[in-house]
XYZ file of C-alpha atoms in Angstrom:
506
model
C 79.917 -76.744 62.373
C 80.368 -79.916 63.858
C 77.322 -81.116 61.735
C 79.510 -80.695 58.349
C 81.577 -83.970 59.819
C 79.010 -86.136 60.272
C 78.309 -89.483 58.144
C 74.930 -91.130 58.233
C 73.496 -94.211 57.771
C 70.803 -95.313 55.580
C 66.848 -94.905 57.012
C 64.721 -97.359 57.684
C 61.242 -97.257 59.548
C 60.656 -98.118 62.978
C 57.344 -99.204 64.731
C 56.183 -97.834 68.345
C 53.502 -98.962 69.792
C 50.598 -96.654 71.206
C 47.726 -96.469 72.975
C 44.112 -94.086 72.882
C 41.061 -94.319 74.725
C 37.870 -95.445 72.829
C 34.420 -93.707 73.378
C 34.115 -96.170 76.357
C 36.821 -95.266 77.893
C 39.063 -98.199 77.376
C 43.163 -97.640 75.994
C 43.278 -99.395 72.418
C 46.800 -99.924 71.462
C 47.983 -99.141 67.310
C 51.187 -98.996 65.389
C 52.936 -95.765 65.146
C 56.107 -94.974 62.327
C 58.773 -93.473 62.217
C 61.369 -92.439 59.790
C 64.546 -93.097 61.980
C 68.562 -91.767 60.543
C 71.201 -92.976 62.647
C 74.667 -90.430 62.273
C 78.053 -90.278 63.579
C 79.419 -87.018 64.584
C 83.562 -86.262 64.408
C 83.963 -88.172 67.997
C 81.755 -91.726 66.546
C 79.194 -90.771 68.867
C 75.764 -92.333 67.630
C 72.913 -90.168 67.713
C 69.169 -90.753 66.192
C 66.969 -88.860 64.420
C 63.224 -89.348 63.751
C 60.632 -88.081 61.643
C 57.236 -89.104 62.449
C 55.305 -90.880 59.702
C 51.827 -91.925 61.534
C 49.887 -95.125 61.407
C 50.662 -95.592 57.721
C 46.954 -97.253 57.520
C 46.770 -100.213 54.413
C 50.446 -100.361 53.754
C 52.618 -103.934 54.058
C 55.748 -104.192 55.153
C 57.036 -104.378 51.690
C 55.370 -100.786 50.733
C 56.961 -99.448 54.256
C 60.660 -100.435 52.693
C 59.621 -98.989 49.320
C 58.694 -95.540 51.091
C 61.871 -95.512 53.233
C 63.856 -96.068 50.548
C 62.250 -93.416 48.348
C 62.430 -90.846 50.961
C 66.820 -91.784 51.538
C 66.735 -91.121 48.006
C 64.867 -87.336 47.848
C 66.520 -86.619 51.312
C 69.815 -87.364 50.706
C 70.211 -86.137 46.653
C 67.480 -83.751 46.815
C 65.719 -85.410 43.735
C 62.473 -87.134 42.631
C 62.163 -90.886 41.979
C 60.033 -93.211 40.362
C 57.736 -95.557 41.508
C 55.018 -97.885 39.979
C 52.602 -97.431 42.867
C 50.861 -93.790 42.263
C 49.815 -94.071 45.696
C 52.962 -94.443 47.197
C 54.501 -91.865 45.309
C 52.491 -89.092 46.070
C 52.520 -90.058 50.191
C 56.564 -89.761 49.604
C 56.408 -86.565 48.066
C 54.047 -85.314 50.874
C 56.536 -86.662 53.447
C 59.449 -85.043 51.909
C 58.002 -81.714 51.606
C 57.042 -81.770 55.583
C 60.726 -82.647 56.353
C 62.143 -80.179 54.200
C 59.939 -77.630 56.398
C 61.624 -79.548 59.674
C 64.979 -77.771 61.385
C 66.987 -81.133 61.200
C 66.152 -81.093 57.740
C 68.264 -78.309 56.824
C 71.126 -78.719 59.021
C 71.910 -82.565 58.419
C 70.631 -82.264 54.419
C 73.711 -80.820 52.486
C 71.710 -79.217 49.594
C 69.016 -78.115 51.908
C 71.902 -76.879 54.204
C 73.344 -74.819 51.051
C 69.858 -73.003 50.146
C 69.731 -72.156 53.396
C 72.933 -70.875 53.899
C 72.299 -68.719 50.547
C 69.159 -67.210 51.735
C 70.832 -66.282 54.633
C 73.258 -64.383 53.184
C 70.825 -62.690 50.699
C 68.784 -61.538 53.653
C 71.971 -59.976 55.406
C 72.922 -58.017 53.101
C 69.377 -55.700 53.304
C 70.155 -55.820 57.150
C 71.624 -52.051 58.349
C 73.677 -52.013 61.347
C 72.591 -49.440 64.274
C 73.516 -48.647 67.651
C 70.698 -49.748 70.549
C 71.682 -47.116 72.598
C 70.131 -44.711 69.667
C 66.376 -46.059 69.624
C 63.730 -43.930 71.068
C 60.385 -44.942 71.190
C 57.903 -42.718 70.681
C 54.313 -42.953 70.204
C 54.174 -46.461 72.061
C 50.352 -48.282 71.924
C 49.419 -51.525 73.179
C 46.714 -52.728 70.819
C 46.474 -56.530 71.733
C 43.205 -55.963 74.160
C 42.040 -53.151 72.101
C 41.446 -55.286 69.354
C 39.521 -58.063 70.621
C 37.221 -56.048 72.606
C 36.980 -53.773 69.297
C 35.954 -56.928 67.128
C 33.726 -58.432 69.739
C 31.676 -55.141 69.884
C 31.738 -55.128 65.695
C 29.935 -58.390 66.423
C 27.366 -56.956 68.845
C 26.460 -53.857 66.552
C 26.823 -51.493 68.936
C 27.489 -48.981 66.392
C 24.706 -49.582 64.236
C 22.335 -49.769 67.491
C 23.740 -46.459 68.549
C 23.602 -44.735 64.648
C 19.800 -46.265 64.795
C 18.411 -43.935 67.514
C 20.152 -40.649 65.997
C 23.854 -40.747 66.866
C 26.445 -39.499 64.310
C 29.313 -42.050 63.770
C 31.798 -39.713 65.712
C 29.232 -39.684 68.802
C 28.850 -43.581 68.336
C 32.653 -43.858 67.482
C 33.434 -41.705 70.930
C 30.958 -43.872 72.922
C 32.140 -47.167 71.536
C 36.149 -46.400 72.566
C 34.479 -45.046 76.089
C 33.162 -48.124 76.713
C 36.327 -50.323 75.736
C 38.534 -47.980 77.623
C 36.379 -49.055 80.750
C 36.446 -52.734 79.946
C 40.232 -52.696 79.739
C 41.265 -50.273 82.378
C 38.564 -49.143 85.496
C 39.850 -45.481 85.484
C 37.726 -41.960 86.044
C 36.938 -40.174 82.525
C 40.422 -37.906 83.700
C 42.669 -40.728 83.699
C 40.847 -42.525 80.753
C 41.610 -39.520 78.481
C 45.041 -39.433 79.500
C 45.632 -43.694 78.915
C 43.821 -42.987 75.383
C 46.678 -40.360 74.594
C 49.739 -41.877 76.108
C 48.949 -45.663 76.005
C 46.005 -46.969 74.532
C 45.691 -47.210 70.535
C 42.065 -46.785 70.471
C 42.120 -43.287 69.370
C 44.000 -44.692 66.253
C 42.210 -47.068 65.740
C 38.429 -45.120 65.635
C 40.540 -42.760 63.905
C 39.313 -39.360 66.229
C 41.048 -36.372 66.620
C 43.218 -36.787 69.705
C 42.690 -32.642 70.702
C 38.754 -33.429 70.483
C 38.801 -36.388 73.034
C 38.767 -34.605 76.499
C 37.209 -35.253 79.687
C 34.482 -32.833 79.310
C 33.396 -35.553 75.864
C 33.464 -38.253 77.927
C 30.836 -37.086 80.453
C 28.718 -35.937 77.891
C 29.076 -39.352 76.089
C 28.094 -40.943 79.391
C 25.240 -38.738 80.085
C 23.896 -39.469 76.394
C 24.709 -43.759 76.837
C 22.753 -43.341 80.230
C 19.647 -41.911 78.016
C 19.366 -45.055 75.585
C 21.054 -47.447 78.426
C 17.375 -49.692 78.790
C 16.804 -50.145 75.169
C 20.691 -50.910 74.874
C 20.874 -53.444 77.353
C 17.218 -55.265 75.440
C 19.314 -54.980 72.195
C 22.623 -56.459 73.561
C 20.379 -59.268 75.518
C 18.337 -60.395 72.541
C 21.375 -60.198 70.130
C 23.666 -62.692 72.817
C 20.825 -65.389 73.101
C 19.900 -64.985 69.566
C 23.611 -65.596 68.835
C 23.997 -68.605 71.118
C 20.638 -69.577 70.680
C 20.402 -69.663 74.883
C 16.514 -70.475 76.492
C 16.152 -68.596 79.228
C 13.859 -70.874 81.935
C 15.375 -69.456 85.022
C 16.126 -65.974 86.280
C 18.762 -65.319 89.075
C 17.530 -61.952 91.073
C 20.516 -60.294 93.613
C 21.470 -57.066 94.550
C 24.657 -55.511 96.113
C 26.241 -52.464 96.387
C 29.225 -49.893 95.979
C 30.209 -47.112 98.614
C 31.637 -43.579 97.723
C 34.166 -41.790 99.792
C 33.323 -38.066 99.385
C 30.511 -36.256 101.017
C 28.478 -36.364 97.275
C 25.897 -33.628 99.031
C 24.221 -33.139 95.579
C 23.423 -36.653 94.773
C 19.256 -37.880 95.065
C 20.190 -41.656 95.263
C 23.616 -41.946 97.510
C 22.574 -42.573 101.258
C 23.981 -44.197 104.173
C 22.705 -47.897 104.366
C 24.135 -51.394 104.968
C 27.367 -51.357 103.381
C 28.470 -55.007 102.216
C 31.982 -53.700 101.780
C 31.575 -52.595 105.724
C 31.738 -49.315 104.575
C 28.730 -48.137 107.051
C 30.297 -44.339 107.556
C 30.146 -43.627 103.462
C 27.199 -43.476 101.451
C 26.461 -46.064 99.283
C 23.861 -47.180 95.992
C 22.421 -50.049 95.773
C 22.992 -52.273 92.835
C 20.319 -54.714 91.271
C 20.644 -57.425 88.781
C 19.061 -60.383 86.743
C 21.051 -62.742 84.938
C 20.353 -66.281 83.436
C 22.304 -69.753 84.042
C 24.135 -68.624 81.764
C 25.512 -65.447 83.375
C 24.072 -63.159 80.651
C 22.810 -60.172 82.217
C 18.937 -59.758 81.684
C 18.663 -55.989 83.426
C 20.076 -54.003 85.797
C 18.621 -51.245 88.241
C 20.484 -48.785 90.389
C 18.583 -47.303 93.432
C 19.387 -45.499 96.703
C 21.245 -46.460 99.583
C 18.889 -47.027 101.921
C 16.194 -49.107 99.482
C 15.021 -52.168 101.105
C 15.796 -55.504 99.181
C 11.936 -56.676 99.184
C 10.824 -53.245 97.656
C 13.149 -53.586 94.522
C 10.860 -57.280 93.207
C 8.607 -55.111 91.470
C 10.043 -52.840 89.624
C 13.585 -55.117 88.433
C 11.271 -57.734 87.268
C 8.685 -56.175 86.537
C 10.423 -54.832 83.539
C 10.675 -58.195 81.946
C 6.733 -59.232 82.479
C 6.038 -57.869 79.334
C 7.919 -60.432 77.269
C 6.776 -63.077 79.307
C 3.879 -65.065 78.174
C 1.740 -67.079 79.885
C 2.827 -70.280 78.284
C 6.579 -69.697 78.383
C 6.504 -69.491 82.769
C 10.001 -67.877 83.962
C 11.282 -68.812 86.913
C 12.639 -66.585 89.090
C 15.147 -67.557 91.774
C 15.732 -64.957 95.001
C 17.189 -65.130 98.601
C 15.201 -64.585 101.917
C 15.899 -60.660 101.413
C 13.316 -60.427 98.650
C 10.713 -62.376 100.053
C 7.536 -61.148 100.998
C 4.085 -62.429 100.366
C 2.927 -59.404 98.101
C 5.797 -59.739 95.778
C 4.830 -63.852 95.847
C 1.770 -63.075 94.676
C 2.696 -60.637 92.431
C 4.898 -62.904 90.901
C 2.094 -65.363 90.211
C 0.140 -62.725 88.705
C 2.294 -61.965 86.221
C 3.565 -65.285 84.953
C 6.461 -66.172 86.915
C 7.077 -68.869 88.923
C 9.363 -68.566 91.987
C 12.036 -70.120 93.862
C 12.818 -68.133 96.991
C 14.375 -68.815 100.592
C 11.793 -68.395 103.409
C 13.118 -66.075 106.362
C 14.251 -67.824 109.464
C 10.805 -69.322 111.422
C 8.832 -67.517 109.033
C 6.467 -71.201 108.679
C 6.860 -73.968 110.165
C 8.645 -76.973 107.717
C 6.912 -80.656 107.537
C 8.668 -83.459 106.240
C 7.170 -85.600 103.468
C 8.925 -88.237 104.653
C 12.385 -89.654 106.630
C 14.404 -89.373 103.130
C 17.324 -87.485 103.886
C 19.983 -86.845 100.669
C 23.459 -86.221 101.163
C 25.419 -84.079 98.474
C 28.948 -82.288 98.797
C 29.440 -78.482 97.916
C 32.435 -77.710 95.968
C 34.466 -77.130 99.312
C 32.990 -80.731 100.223
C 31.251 -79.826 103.038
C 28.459 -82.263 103.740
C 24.967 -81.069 102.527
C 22.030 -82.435 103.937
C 18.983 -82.380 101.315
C 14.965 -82.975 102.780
C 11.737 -82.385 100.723
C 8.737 -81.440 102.770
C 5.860 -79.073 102.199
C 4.962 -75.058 103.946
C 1.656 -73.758 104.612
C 1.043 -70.090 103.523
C -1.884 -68.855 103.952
C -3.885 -71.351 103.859
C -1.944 -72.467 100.844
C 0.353 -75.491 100.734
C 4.116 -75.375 98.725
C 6.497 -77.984 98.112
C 9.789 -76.918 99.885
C 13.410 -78.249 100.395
C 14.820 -78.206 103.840
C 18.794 -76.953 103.600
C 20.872 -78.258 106.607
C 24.707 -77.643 106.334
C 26.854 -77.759 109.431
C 29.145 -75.161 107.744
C 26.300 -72.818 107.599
C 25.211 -72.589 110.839
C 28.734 -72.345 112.196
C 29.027 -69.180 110.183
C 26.202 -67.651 111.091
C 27.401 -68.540 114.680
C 30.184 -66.980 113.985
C 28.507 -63.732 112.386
C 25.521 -63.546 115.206
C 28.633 -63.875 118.149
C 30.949 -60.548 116.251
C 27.569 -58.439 115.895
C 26.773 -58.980 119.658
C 30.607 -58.330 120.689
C 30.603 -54.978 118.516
C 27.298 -54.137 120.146
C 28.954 -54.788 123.412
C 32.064 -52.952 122.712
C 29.923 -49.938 121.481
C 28.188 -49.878 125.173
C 31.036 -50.093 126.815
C 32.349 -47.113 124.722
C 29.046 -44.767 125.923
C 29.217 -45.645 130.071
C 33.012 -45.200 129.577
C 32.220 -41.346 128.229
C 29.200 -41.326 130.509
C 30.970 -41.982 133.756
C 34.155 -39.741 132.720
C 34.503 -36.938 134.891
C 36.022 -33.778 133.787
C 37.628 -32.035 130.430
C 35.942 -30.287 127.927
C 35.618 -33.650 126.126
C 33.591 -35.688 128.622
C 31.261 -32.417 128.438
C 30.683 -32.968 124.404
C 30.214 -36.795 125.543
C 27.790 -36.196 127.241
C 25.846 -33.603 124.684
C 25.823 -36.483 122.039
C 25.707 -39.769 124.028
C 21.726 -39.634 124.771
C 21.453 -40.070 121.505
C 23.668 -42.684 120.492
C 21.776 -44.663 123.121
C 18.875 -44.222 120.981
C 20.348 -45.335 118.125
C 21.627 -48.522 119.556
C 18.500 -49.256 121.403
C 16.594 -49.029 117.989
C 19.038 -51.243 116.498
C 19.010 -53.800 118.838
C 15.704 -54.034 120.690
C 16.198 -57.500 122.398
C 19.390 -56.380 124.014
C 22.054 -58.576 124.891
C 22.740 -60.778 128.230
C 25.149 -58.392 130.097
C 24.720 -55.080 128.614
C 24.407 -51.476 129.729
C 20.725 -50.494 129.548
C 20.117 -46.517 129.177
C 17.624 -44.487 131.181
C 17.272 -40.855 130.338
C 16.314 -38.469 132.946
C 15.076 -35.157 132.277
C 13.418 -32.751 129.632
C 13.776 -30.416 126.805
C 17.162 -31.628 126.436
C 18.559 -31.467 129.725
C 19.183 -34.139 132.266
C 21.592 -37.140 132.377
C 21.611 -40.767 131.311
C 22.087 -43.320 133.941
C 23.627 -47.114 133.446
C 21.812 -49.910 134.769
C 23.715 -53.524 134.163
C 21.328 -56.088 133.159
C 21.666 -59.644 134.878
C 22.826 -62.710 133.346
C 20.488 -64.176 130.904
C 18.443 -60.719 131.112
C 16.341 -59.663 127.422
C 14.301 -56.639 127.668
C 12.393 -54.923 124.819
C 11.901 -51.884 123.868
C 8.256 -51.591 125.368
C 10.031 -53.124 128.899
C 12.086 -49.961 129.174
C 11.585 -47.077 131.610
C 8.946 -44.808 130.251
C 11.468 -41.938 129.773
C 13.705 -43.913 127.115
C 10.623 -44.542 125.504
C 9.728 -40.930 125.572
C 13.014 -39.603 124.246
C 12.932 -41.952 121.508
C 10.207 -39.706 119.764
C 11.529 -37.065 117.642
């Protein structure tokens, strides 16, 4: 090694100056050490080498030479000194066992270089030599997500909560590693049995009998969470915001929902509804949730497909009006989809104050006064902020007027692709309408009286420059006939010829 040629010079300590902010915000500049070694390598090319020291609070200039050349002493000969000052002494010896922890301590120190080098050779002769090409790795388990999700259900008690209501500890145990296997990887209880055998060390970990975990347990373990999944979700609610000691004030109410691609005949809550994934031609469930500001969930509902937003108030929150009191008011925050003014009353009845978006010209919006507050979203996109007051009822309410240019460009946007689809869709039923011939303009014709139907019940208004339908005939014969509506033409439902209106009955 080059190093083994190198002379060095003695140490001294050097002064840098710093700077940190204060609590106001202001830099404040102090004095930082260093213990600084020049050296020469084989060529008498100078390089420097520092070892930090800190502010070295209440010592002189006098005590900084005494330390540096107490440390050139223990680094250099690798023994202890003497000093008069007790303090000094022991802030040397606390020094020189961080250095001798430091890489450039061992390769520019010659004794520290020699213990090294000794080790070194004691640890290489236990070493075996093997070929890489003759590993095989069997077995192979990732266990780095495993275990935190592992220790941060310990915390929760799941277990215990599970052993409380009956459960044996190889039912809870089963459970438990079903529901980490979820949070790690979203697979079907199939693929889930085959990740715990081939990758995931849970089964090792909850120490089960790998033949005994099969797909058949895993449905069963669902089935049996599903049965204790209310009183679950109270325990792991209470035991969060007991833990975190969170105060719930306000309550965010949403739904959504998932589609599924297979037929699922058998199921009594998957039905074809708005999809929000645009998945109108599967079946969906609809998905209902409360959380806090926090983003702890509070309780969750699943219902069918088709369930209206404004019928779900009731029964999601509902749940929690029990531990409610009068004097500890919830409030509960919900979009124009939930509103109605049963469930606003029903919310007052039961405790809980509301925050809710009114439905587009529902009332009519008066202005306290002029004030008009500006505020940026996080895409800063201008905001424009005006109290005012709603009648309901009889009944006034405070509300905030919302104006965002970004808004109503979007729905702009959204109202404009729903009336070009409905358009397209028209065109698509007087194109098979007014097809002649073929075998398939006959079946067009079979099933096109009552896709009119459906489109007219949709969309009841029409739209400037559609086709509008006219069935003519009975007992499920006759034809449809286009009419094109003028520019600027609307025409309800009632407006249209009496036999539409007829054939709209089931």
């Amino acid at each position: 090694m080059l190093l083994n040629h190198c002379t060095f010079a003695p140490m001294y300590i050097t002064k840098a100056r710093k700077y940190h902010k204060d609590s106001d915000g202001k830099n404040v500049a102090y004095d930082y050490f260093r213990l600084t070694r020049k050296r020469y390598d084989q060529y008498g090319k100078q390089k420097v080498d520092h070892f930090c020291l800190g502010q070295l609070e209440g010592l002189t200039k006098c005590d900084r030479d005494e330390l540096a050349d107490m440390l050139t002493v223990m680094i250099e000969q690798g023994q202890r000194v003497m000093s008069f000052n007790p303090v000094l002494y022991e802030m040397a010896m606390d020094f020189y066992m961080r250095y001798r922890e430091t890489h450039p301590a061992e390769d520019y120190d010659p004794v520290l270089r020699q213990e090294a080098e000794r080790k070194e050779a004691e640890r290489r002769r236990d070493l075996v030599t093997i070929s890489i090409g003759s590993i095989i790795q069997k077995q192979a388990r990732t266990i780095g997500p495993e275990a935190i999700c592992r220790s941060t259900a310990n915390t929760l008690m799941i277990r215990e909560f599970l052993c409380s209501k009956g459960w044996s500890r190889e039912q809870a145990d089963l459970t438990l590693m079903q529901i980490i296997a979820r949070a790690i990887y979203l697979f079907s209880e199939l693929k889930t049995v085959r990740c715990l055998r081939d990758n995931l060390a849970l089964l090792e970990m909850f120490r089960l009998d790998r033949k005994k975990v099969m797909k058949d347990a895993l449905y069963q373990s669902a089935i049996r969470l599903w049965e204790v999944h209310r009183e679950m979700e109270d325990f792991l609610h209470e035991r969060v915001r007991s833990m975190f000691n969170l105060e719930e004030k306000i309550l965010l109410l949403d739904i959504s929902n998932t589609y599924f691609e297979g037929r699922m005949e058998h199921s009594r809550i998957c039905f074809h509804g708005h999809s929000k994934d645009k998945r109108d031609d599967c079946k969906i469930v609809v998905l209902a949730a409360v959380v806090n500001t926090d983003g702890l969930l509070v309780r969750t509902m699943i219902y069918e497909g088709n369930r209206q937003d404004v019928t779900t108030v009731k029964e999601v929150v509902g749940t929690l009006a029990g531990r409610t009191s009068p004097e500890a008011r919830k409030i509960v925050v919900m979009d124009a989809g939930f509103y109605s003014d049963a469930n606003v009353k029903w919310l007052v009845e039961n405790h809980f104050d509301n925050i809710t978006v009114l439905p587009s010209g529902y009332v009519r919006f008066t202005a306290d006064s002029d004030k008009v507050v500006r505020h940026e979203d996080c895409r800063h996109q201008e905001i424009r902020l005006q109290m005012g007051k709603v009648e309901i009822e009889g009944v006034q309410h405070k509300a905030l007027l919302v104006d965002s240019d970004a808004k109503a460009l979007k729905e702009q946007s959204m109202h404009e692709q729903a009336a070009k689809r409905y358009e397209e869709g028209l065109d698509a039923i007087r194109a098979g309408i007014t097809k002649k011939g073929g075998h398939e303009a006959a079946r067009c014709r079979e099933r096109q009286p009552r896709q009119a139907l459906e489109a007219i019940r949709r969309h009841p208004k029409g739209i400037r420059g559609h086709l509008y339908l006219r069935w003519q005939g009975q007992e499920g014969k006759g034809r449809l006939d286009g009419v094109e509506a003028q520019a600027g033409e609307h025409r309800r439902k009632e407006e249209l010829p009496r036999e539409v209106r007829a054939a709209d009955q089931p």
